[in-house]
PDB file of C-alpha atoms in Angstrom:
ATOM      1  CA  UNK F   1       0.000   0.000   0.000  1.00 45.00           C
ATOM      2  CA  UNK F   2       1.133   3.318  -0.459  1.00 48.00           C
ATOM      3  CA  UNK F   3       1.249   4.245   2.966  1.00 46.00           C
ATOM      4  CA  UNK F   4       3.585   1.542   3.606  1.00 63.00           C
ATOM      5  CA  UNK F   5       6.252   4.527   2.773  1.00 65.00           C
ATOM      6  CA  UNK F   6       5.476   6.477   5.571  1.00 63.00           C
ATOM      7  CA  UNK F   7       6.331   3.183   7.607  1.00 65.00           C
ATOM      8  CA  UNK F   8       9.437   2.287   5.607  1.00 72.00           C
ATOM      9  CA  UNK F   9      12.814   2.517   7.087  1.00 80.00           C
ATOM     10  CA  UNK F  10      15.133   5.197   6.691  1.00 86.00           C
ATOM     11  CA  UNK F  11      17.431   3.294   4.626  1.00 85.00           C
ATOM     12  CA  UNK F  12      15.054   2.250   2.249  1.00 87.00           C
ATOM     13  CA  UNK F  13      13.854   6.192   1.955  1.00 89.00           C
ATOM     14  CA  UNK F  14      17.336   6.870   1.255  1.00 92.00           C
ATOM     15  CA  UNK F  15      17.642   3.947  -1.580  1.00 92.00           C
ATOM     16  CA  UNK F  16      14.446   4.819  -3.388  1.00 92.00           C
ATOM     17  CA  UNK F  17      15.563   9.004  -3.606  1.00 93.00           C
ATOM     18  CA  UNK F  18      18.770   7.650  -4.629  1.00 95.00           C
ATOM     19  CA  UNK F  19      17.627   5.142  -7.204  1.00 95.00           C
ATOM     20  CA  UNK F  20      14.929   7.927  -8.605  1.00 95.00           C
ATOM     21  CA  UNK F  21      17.880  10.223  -8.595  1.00 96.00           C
ATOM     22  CA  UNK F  22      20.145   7.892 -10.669  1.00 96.00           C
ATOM     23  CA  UNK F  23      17.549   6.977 -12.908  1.00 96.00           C
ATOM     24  CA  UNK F  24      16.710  10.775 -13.910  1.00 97.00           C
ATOM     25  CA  UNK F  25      20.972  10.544 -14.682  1.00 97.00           C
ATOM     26  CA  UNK F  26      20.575   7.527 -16.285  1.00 97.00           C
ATOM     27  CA  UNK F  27      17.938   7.947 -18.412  1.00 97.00           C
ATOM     28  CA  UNK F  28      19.231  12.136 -19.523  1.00 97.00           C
ATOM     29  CA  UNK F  29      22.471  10.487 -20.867  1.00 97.00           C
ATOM     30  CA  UNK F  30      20.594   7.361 -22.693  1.00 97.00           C
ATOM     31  CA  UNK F  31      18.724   9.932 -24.730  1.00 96.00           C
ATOM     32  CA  UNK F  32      21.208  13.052 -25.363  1.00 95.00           C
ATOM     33  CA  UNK F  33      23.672  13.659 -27.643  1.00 94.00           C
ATOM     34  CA  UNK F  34      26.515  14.332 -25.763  1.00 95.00           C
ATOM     35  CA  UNK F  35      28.428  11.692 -25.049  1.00 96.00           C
ATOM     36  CA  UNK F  36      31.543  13.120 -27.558  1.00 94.00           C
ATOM     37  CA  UNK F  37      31.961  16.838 -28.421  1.00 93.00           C
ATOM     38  CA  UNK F  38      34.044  18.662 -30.351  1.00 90.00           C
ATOM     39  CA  UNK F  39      34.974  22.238 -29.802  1.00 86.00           C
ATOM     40  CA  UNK F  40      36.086  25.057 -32.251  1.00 81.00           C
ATOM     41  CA  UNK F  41      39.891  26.413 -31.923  1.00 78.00           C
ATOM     42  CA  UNK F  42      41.266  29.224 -33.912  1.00 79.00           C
ATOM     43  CA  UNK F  43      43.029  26.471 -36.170  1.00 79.00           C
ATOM     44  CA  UNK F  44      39.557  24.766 -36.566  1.00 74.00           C
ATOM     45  CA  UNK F  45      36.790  27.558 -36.079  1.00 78.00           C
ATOM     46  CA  UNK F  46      34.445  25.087 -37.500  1.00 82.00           C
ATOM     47  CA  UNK F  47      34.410  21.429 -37.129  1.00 84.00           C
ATOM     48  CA  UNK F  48      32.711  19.289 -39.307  1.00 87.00           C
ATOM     49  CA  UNK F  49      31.833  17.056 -36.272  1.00 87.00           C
ATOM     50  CA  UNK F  50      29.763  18.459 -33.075  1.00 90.00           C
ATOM     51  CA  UNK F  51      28.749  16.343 -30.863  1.00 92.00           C
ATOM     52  CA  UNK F  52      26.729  12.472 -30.600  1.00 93.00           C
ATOM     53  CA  UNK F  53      25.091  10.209 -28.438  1.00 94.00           C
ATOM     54  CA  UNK F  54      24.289   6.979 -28.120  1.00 95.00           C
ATOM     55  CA  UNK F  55      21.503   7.727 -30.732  1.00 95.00           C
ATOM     56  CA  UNK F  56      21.851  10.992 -32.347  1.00 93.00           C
ATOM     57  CA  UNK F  57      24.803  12.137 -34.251  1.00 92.00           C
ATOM     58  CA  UNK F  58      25.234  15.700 -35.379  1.00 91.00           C
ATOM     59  CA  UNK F  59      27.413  16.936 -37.952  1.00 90.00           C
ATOM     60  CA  UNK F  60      28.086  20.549 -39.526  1.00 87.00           C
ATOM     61  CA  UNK F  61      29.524  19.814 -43.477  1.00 84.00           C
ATOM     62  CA  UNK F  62      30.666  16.008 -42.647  1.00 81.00           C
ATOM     63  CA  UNK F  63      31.338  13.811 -45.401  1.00 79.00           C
ATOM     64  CA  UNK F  64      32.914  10.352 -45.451  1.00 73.00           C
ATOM     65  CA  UNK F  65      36.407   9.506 -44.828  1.00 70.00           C
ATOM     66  CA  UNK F  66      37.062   8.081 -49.060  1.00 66.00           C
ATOM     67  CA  UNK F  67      35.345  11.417 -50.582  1.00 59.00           C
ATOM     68  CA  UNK F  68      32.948   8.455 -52.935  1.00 72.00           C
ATOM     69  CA  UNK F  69      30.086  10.530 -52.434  1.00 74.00           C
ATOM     70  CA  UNK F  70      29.228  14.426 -52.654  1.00 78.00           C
ATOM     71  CA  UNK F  71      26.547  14.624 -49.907  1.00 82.00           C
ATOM     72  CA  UNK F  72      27.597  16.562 -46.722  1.00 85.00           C
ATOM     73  CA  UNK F  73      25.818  16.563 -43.529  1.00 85.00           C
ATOM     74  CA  UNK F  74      24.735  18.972 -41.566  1.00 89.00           C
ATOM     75  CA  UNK F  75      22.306  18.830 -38.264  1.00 89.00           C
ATOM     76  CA  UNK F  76      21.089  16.071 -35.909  1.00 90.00           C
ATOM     77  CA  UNK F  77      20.084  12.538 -36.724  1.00 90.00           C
ATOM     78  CA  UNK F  78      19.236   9.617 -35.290  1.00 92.00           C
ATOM     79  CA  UNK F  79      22.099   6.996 -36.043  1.00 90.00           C
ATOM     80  CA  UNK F  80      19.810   4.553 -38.114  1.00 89.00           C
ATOM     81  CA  UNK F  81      18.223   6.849 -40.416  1.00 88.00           C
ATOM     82  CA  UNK F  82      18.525   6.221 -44.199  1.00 87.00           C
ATOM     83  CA  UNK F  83      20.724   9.411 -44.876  1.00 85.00           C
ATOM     84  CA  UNK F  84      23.237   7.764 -42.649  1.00 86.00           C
ATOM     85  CA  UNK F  85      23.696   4.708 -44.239  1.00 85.00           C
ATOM     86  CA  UNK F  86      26.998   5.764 -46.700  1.00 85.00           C
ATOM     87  CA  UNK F  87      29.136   6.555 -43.453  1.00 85.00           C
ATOM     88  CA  UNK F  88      27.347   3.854 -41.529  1.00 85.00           C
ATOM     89  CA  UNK F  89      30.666   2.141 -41.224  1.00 84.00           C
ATOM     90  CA  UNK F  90      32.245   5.348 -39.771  1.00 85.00           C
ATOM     91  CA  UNK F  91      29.538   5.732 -37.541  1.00 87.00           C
ATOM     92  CA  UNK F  92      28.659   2.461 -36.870  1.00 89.00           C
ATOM     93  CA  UNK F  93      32.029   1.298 -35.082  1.00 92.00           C
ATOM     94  CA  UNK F  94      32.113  -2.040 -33.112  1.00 93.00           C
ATOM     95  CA  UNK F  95      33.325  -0.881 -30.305  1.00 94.00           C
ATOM     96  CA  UNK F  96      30.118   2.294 -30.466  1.00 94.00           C
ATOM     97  CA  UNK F  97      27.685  -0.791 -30.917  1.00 95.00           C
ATOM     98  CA  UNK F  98      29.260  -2.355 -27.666  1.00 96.00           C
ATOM     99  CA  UNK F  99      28.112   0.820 -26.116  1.00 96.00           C
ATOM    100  CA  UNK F 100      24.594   0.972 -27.308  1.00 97.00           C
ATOM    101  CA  UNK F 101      24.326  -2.491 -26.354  1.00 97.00           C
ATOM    102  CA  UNK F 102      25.805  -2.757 -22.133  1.00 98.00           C
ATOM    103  CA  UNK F 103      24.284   0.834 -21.631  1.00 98.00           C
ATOM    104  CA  UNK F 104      20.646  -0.375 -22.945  1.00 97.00           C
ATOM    105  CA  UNK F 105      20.874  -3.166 -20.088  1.00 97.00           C
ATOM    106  CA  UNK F 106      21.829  -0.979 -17.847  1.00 97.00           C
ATOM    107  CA  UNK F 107      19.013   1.570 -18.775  1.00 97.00           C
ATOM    108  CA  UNK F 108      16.107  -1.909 -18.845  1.00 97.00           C
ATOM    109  CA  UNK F 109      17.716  -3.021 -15.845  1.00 97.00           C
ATOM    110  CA  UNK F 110      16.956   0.073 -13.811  1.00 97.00           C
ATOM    111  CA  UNK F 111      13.615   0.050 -15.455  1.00 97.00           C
ATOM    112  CA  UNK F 112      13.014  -3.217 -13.483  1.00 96.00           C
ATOM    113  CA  UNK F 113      14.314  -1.658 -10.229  1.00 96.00           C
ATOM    114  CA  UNK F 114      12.023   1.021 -10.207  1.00 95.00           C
ATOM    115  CA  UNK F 115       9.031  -1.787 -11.157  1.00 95.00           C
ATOM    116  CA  UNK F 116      10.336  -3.668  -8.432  1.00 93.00           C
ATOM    117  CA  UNK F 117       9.886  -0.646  -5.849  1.00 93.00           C
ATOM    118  CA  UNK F 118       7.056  -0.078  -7.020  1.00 91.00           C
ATOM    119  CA  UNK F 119       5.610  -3.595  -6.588  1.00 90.00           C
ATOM    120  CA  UNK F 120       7.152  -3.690  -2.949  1.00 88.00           C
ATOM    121  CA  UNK F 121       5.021  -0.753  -2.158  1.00 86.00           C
ATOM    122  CA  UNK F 122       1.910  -0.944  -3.774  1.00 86.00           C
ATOM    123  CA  UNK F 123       1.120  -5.069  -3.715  1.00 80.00           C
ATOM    124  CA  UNK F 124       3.424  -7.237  -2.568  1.00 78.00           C
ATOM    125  CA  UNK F 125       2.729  -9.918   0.686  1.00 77.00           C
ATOM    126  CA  UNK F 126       4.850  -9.249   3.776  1.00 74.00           C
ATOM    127  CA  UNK F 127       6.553 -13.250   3.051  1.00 74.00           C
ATOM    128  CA  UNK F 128       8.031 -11.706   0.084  1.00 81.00           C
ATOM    129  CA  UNK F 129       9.781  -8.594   0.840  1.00 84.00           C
ATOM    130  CA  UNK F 130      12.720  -9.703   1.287  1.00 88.00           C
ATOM    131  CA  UNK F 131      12.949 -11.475  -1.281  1.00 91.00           C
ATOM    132  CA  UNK F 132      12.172  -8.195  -3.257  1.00 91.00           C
ATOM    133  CA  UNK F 133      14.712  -6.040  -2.100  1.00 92.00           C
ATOM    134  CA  UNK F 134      17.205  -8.552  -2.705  1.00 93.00           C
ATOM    135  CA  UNK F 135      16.248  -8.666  -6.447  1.00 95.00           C
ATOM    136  CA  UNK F 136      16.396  -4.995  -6.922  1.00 95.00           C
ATOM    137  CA  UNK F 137      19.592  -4.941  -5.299  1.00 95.00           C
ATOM    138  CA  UNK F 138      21.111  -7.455  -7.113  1.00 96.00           C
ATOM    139  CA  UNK F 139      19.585  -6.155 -10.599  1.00 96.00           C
ATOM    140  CA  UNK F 140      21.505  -2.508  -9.771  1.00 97.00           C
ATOM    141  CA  UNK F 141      24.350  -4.430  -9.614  1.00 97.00           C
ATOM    142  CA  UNK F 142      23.656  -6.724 -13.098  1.00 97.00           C
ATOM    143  CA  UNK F 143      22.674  -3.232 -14.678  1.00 97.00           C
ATOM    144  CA  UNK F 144      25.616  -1.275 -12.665  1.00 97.00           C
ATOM    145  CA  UNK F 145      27.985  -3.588 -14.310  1.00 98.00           C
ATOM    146  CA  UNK F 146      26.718  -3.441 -18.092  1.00 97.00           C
ATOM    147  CA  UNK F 147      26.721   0.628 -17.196  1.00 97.00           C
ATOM    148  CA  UNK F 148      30.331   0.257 -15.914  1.00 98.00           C
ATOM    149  CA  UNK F 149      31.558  -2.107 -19.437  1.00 98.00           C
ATOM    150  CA  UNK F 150      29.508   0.750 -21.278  1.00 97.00           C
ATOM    151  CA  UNK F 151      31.211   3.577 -20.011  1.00 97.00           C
ATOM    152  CA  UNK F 152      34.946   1.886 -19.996  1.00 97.00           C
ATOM    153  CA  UNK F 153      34.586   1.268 -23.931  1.00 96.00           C
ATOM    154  CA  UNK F 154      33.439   4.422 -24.686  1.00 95.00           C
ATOM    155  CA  UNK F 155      35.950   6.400 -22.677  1.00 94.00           C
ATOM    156  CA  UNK F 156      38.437   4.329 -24.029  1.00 92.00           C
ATOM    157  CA  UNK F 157      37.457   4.228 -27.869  1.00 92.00           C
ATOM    158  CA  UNK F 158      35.100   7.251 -27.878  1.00 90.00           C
ATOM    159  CA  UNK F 159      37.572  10.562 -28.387  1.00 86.00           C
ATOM    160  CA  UNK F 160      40.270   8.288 -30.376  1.00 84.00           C
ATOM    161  CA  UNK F 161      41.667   9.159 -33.881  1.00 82.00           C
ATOM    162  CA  UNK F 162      39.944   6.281 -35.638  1.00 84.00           C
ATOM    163  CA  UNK F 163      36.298   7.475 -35.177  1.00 86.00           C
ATOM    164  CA  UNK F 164      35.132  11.103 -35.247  1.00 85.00           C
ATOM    165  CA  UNK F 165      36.665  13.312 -37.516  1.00 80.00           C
ATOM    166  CA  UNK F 166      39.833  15.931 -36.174  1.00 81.00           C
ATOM    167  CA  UNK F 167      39.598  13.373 -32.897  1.00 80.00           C
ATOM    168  CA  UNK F 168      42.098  16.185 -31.417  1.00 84.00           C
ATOM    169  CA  UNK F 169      39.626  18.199 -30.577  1.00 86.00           C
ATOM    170  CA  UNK F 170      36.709  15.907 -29.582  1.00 89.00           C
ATOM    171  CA  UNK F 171      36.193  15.053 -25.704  1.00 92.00           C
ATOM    172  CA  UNK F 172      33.737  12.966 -23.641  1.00 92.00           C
ATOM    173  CA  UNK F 173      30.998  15.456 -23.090  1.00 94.00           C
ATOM    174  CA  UNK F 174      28.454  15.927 -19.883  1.00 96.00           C
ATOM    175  CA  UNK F 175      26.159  12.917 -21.332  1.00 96.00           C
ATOM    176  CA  UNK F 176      29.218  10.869 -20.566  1.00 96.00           C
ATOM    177  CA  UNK F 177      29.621  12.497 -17.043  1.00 96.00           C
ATOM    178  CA  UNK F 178      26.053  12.143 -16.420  1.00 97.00           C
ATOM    179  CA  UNK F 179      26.447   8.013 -17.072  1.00 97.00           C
ATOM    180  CA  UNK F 180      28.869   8.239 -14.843  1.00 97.00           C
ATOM    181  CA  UNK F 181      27.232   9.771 -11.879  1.00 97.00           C
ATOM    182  CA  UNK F 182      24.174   7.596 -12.478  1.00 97.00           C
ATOM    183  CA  UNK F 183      25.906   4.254 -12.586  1.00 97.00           C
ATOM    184  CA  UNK F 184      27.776   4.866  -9.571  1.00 97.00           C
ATOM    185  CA  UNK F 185      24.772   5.580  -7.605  1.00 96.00           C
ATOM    186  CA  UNK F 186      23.299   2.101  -8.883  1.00 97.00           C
ATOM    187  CA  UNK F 187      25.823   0.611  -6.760  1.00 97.00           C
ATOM    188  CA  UNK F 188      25.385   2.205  -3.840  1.00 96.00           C
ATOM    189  CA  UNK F 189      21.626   2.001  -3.875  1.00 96.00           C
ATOM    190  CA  UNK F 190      22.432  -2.131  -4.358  1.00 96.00           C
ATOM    191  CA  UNK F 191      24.374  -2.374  -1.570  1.00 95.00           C
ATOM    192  CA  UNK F 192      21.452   0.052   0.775  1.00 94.00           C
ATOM    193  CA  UNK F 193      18.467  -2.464  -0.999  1.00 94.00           C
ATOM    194  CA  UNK F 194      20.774  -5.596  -0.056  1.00 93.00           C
ATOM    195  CA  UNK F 195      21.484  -4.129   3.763  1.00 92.00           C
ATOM    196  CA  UNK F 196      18.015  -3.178   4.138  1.00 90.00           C
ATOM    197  CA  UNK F 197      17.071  -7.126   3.077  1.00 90.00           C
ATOM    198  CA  UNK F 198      19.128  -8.157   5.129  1.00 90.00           C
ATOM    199  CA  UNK F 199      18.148  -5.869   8.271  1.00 86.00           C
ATOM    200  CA  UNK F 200      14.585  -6.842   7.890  1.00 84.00           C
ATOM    201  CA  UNK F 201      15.176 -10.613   7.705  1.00 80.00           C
ATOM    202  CA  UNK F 202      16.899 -10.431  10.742  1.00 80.00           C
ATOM    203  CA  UNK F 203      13.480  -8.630  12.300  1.00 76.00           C
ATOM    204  CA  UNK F 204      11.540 -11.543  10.772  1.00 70.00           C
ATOM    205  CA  UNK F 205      13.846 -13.960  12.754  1.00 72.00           C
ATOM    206  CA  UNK F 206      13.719 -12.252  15.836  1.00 69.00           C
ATOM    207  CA  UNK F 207       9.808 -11.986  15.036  1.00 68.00           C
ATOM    208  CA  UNK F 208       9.584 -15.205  14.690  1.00 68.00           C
ATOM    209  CA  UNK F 209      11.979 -16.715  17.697  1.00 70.00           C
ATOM    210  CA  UNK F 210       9.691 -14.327  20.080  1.00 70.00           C
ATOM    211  CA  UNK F 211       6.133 -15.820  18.812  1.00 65.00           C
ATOM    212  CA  UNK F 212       7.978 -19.395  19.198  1.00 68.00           C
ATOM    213  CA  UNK F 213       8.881 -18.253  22.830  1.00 68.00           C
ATOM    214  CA  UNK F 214       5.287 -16.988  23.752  1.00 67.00           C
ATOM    215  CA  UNK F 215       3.331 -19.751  22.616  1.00 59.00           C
ATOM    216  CA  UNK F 216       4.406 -22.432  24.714  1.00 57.00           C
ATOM    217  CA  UNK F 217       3.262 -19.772  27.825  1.00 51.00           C
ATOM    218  CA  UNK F 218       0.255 -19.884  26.150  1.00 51.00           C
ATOM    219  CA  UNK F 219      -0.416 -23.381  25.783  1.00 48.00           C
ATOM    220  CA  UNK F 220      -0.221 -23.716  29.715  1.00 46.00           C
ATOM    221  CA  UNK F 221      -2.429 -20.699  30.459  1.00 45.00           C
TER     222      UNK F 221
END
């Protein structure tokens, strides 16, 4: 029920701001383009590459690398469009698809987390809860990790020479940053989920060891 919050514990207070907090981090970087950036010098005023996401690439006069085609692009796009497809390959790197591919786990996983939560405090049986919070706190971890493999091979790959164009002047942007704030706050709210398990099982046990006490004085009355 949702007055079960008002009951709640203080850690699991803390854990649920926390995971809403990562998950407005989370999901900001999935969907903007600013994961890479490129900024303007006096010897490049104007680079033909501006920023991308995960999703959206935008370019101002790119072409591709062999010169095969006259079409330049200029603007924001999503990554799979048609107009894309004769620098797909530039685009498209392994390593970029990696990305895409550990940080959408990461984003489903905490998806599940915040389902979870809400199942915990809107319908789930007392016999379960624990049970519950361990499973959202070890999904933050399963999604923590793909976030963590995510972020490694982009800041490793992302701002090299052999993907964007004049990779000199390109740099992980505050999309990036934001990834990394939100991924490190799906560990700790694992660990506060796992403690708070673990607190109220021990209630349960102590619960239960007092009932087992009383009823034998009960029996004889």
């Amino acid at each position: 029920m949702v007055g079960d919050w008002s009951f709640s514990s203080r850690t699991f207070k803390l854990s649920t701001s926390l995971l809403f907090l990562s998950s407005i981090l989370v999901t900001i970087s999935f969907f903007t383009p600013y994961w890479l950036q490129s900024f303007s010098t006096p010897k490049l005023p104007n680079p033909k590459f501006t920023n991308l996401g995960l999703w959206h690439a935008c370019f101002n006069g790119f072409h591709d690398k062999g010169h095969q085609y006259e079409v330049k692009f200029y603007g924001c796009r999503h990554v799979l469009l048609e107009e894309y497809d004769i620098i797909r390959s530039e685009l498209i790197k392994p390593f970029f698809v990696a990305t895409q591919f550990f940080f959408t786990i990461c984003f489903v996983g905490m998806l599940i987390a915040i389902g979870l939560v809400l199942m915990y405090l809107l319908c789930i049986d007392d016999y379960y809860r624990v049970k519950v919070l361990r499973w959202i706190g070890f999904d933050l971890i399963v999604a923590g990790a793909c976030g963590t493999i995510a972020l490694i091979i982009f800041g490793a790959q992302g701002d090299g020479r052999d993907f964007m164009p004049d990779w000199e002047q390109n740099y992980l942007s505050w999309s990036f940053g934001l990834a990394f704030v939100g991924v490190v706050f799906m560990y700790v709210v694992a660990v506060l989920f796992i403690v708070e398990a673990r607190i109220m099982q021990r209630k349960e046990i102590a619960r239960e060891s007092q009932e087992k006490q009383q009823y034998p004085m009960e029996r004889t009355v």
